[in-house]
XYZ file of C-alpha atoms in Angstrom:
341
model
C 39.835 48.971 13.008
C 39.656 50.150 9.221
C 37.554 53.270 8.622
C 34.572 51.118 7.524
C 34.344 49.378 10.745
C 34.621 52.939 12.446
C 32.177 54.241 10.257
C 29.804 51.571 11.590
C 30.615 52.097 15.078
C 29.668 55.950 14.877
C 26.249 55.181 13.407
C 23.646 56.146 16.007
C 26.337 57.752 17.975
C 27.172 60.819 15.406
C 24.100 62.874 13.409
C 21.886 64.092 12.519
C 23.221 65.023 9.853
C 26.349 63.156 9.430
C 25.193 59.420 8.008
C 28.695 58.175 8.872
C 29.135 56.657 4.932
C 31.629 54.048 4.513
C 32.806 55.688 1.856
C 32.820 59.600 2.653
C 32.163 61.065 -0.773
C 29.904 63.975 0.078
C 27.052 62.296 -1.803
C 24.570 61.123 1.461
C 24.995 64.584 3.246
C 24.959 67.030 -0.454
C 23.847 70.608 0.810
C 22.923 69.953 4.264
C 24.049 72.902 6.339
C 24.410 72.765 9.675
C 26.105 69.390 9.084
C 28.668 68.091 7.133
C 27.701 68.574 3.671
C 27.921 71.842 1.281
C 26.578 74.732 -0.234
C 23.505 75.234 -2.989
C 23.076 72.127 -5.638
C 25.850 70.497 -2.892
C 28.012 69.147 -6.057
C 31.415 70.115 -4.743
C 32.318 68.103 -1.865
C 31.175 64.597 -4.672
C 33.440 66.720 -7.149
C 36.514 66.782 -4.864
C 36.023 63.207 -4.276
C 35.645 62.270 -7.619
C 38.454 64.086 -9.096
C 41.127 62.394 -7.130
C 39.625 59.208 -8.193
C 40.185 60.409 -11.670
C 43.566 60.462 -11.327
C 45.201 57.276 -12.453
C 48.538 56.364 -11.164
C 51.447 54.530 -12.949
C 52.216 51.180 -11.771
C 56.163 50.662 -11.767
C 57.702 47.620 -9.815
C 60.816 47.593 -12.138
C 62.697 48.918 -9.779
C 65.367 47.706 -6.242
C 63.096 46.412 -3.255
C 62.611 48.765 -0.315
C 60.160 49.720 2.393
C 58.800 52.942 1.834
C 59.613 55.941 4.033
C 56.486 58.038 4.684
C 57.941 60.724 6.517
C 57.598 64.539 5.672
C 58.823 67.665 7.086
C 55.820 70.179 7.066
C 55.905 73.539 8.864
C 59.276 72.549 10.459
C 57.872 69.445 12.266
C 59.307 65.771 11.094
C 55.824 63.978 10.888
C 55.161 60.230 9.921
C 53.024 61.013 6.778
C 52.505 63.914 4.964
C 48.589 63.679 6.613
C 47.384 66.292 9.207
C 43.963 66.529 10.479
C 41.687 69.420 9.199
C 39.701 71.730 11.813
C 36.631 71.559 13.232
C 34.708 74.104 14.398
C 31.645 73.763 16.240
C 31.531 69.795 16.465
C 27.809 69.277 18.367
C 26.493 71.954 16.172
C 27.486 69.961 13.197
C 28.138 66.200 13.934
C 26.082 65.782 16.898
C 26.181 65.515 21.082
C 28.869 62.891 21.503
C 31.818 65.272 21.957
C 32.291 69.048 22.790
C 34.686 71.449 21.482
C 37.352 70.403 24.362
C 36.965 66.268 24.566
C 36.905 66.597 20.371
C 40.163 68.635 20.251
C 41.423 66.611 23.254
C 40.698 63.417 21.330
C 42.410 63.933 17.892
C 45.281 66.555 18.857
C 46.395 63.922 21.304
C 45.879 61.223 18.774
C 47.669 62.849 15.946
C 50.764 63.630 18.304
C 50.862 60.227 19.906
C 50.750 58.655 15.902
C 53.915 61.021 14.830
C 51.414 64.189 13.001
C 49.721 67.529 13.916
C 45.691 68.241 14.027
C 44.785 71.471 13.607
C 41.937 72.942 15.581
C 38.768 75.482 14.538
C 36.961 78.358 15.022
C 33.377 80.132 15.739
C 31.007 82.315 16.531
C 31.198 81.192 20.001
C 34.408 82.679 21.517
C 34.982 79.876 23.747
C 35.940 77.496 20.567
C 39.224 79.210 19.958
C 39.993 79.843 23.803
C 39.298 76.088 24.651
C 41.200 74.804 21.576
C 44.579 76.814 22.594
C 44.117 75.860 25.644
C 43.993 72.236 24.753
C 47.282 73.187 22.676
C 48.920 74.633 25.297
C 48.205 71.795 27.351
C 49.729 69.080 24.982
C 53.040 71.555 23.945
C 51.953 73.377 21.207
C 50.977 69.972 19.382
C 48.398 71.759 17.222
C 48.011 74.491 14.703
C 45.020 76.606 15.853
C 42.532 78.113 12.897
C 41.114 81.937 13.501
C 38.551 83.351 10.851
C 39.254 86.361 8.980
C 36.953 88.484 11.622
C 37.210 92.206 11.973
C 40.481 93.231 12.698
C 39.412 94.010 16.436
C 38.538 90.388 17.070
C 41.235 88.568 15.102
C 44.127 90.826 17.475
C 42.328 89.102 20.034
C 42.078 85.806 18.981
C 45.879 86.219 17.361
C 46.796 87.168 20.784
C 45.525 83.383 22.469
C 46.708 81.609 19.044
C 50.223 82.622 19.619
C 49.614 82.519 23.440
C 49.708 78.803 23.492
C 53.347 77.792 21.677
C 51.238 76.403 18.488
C 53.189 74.480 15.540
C 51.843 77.295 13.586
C 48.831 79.403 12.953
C 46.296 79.567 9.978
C 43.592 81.707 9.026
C 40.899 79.876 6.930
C 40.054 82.853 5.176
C 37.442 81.339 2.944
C 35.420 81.175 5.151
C 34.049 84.622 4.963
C 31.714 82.583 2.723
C 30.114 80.480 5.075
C 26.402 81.034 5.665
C 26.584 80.754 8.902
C 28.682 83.309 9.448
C 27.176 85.722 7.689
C 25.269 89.175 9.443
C 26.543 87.470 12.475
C 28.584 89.341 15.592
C 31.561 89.376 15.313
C 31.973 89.964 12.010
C 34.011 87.616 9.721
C 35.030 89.073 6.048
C 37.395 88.661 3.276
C 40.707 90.315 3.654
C 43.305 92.103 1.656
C 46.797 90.664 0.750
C 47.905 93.784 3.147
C 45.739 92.473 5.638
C 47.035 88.959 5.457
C 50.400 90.334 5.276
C 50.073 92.226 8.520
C 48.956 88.891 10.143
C 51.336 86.472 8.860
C 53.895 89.132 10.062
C 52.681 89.285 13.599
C 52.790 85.391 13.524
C 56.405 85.607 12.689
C 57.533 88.019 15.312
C 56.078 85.271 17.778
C 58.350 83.124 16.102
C 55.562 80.915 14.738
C 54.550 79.840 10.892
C 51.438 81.917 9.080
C 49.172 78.684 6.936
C 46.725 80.544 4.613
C 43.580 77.901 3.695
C 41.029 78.756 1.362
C 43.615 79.755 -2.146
C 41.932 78.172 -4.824
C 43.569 79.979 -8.009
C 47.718 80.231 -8.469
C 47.253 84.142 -8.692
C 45.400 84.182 -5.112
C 48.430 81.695 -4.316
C 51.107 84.296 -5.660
C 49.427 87.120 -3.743
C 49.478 85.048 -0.461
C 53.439 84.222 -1.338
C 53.974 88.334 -1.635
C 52.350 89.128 1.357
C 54.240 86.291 3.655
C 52.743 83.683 3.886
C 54.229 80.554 4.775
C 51.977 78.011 3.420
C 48.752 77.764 1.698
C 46.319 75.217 1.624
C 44.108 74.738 -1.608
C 40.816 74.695 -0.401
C 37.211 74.758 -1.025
C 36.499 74.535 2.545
C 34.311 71.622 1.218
C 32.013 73.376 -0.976
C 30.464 74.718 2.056
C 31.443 78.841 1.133
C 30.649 78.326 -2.811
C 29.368 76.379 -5.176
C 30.098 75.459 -8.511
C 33.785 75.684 -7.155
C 36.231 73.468 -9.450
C 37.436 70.361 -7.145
C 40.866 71.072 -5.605
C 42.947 68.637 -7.422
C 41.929 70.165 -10.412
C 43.331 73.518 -9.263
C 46.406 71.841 -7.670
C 49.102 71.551 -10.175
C 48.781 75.332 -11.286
C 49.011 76.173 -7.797
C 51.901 74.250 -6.988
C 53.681 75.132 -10.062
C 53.351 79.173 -9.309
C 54.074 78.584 -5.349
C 55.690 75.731 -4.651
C 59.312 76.869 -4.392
C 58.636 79.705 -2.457
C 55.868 78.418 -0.228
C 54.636 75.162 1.600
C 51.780 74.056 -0.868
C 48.549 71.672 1.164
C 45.575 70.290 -0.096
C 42.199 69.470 1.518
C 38.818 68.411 0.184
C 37.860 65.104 -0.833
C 41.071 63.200 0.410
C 39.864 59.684 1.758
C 42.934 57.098 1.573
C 46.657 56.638 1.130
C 46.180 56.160 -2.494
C 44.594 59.862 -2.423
C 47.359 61.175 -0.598
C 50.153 60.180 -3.426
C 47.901 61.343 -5.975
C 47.779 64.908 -4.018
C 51.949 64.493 -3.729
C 52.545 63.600 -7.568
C 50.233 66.457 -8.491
C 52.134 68.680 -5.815
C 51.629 69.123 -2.952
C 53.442 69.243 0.126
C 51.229 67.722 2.225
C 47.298 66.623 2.538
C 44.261 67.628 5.321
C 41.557 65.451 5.798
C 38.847 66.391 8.238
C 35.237 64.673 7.454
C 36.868 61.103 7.942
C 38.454 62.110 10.840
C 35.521 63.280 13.038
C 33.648 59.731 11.992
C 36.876 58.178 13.440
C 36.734 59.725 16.727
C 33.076 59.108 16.914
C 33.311 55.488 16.323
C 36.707 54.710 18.224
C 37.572 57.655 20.066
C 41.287 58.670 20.227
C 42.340 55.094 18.723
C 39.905 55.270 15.988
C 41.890 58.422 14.854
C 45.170 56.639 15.610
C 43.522 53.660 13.473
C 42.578 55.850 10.332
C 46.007 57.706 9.971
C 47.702 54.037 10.057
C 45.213 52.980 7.454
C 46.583 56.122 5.273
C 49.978 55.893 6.264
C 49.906 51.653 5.131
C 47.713 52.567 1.463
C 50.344 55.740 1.091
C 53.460 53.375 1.647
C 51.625 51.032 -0.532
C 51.045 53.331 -3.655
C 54.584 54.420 -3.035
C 56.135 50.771 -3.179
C 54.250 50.076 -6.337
C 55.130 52.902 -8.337
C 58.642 53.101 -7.177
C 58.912 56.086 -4.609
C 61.023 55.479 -1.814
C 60.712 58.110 -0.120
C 57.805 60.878 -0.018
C 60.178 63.361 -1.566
C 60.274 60.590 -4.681
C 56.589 60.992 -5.718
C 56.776 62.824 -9.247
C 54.159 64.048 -11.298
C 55.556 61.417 -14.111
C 53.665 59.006 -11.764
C 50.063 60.128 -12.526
C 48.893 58.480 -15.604
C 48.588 61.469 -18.627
């Protein structure tokens, strides 16, 4: 199944506010909230798309025939791609009545494992998100990095306390999403936090044993703060546009980022990442490793658990692809001398 035909499928099964595109480029669900789109003029999540098309890659054949190795080390796990898949939160609320928090984190944590990758898993208002989602983890190994909101400090111990609970491949905090109008006046509290603050969390992660991810750094002095305080990855993020608008697109950012960070911390990238061709574009430009989340949740809507498993092999093939043609045998290989300018 390519992610067309599962885009099809989930038509009149997901919504509705999700249109299931066939090309997921924020442009059919700009500013709708609850849903999948983002925030104000809804220009951001188009803009992330659009900026990794932008980037033009250099063609370079000249070169010994191999089969491209897609592997990646990220967090300490050997995956098969340098591709995880972004959380979710509060799936019916946005994407409709087909799955619930459990069978949706059921469906692509098991997926990603079975295909050789890690999902990571969200947060919410409703306690019951992050409880069901560890236990899910729990359930499958620790196969999963569970996602906690910067809350007040009395409800983050708590939900630290179930994160690290359940063995997870690591732990993030998506901390822009302090932003999110949803979340906003709402019990519990969510809010931005210091670099102490962060600091104090990535070091409780570590006494568990278990990798702090930091999502939401958007500007290489953010980055270096997040490096200081412990951090053990960040993810360049504009949550989608859904916490700000007017936000620059994250490849745009990236480079900077990477080139302040990127020897002392594991530098990811979300937002507007569609295809294996996106991927080596996010690689030559820096980073580490990519999350994709909109596609995803279309995936497991139209095929269920082999949907996902369908859409990470369609990455992993147009990754190995790019990587063949421009003469990067391994992932490690991709250079930024292979983006165009």
């Amino acid at each position: 199944m390519t992610y067309s035909e599962l885009a099809a499928a989930a038509r009149g099964q997901i919504g509705p506010y999700c249109r299931a595109c066939p090309v997921c480029d924020g442009r059919a669900c700009s500013g709708v909230m609850p849903g999948p789109g983002d925030k104000g003029v809804g220009h951001v999540a188009r803009r992330n798309w659009e900026a990794w098309q932008g980037e033009r890659v250099c063609m370079d054949t000249l070169h010994d025939p191999f089969e491209a190795d897609t592997s990646a080390t990220v967090l300490g796990r050997d995956l098969s791609l340098p591709v995880m898949v972004g959380p979710v939160g509060d799936v019916q609320r946005h994407y409709g009545e087909k799955y619930d928090t459990v069978s949706y984190n059921r469906c692509v944590l098991s997926a990603a494992a079975s295909a050789g990758t890690i999902a990571l898993t969200g947060d919410g208002l409703d306690g019951s998100i992050m409880t069901q989602a560890c236990d899910v983890i729990a359930e499958l190994g620790g196969a999963g990095v569970p996602t906690v909101k910067p809350w007040d400090e009395r409800t983050l111990a708590r939900k630290l306390d179930e994160a690290l609970a359940c063995g997870p491949v690591a732990v993030a905090m998506d901390i822009d999403a302090a932003g999110l109008p949803f979340l906003r006046g709402q019990q519990p509290p969510a809010g931005a936090k210091s670099a102490a603050q962060v600091g104090e969390v990535a070091a409780r992660c570590h006494d568990a044993g278990v990798p702090f991810v930091l999502k939401g750094v958007m500007t290489a002095r953010a980055a270096e703060r997040a490096a200081r305080a412990g951090v053990d990855a960040v993810v360049v993020s504009n949550h989608g546009g859904r916490v700000l608008d007017g936000t620059p697109a994250t490849a745009e950012v990236l480079p900077g980022i990477a080139a302040a960070v990127g020897g002392d911390v594991c530098v990811l990238v979300d937002g507007g990442i569609r295809s294996g061709l996106d991927v080596f574009r996010a690689l030559a430009l820096g980073a580490d490793a990519c999350l994709v989340c909109r596609p995803f949740v279309v995936a497991a809507f139209g095929g269920g658990a082999e949907g996902v498993r369908a859409l990470l092999d369609e990455i992993r093939s147009g990754l190995a692809d790019a990587m063949e043609m421009c003469g990067a045998p391994t992932a490690r290989d991709i250079t930024r001398d292979m983006i165009w300018g």
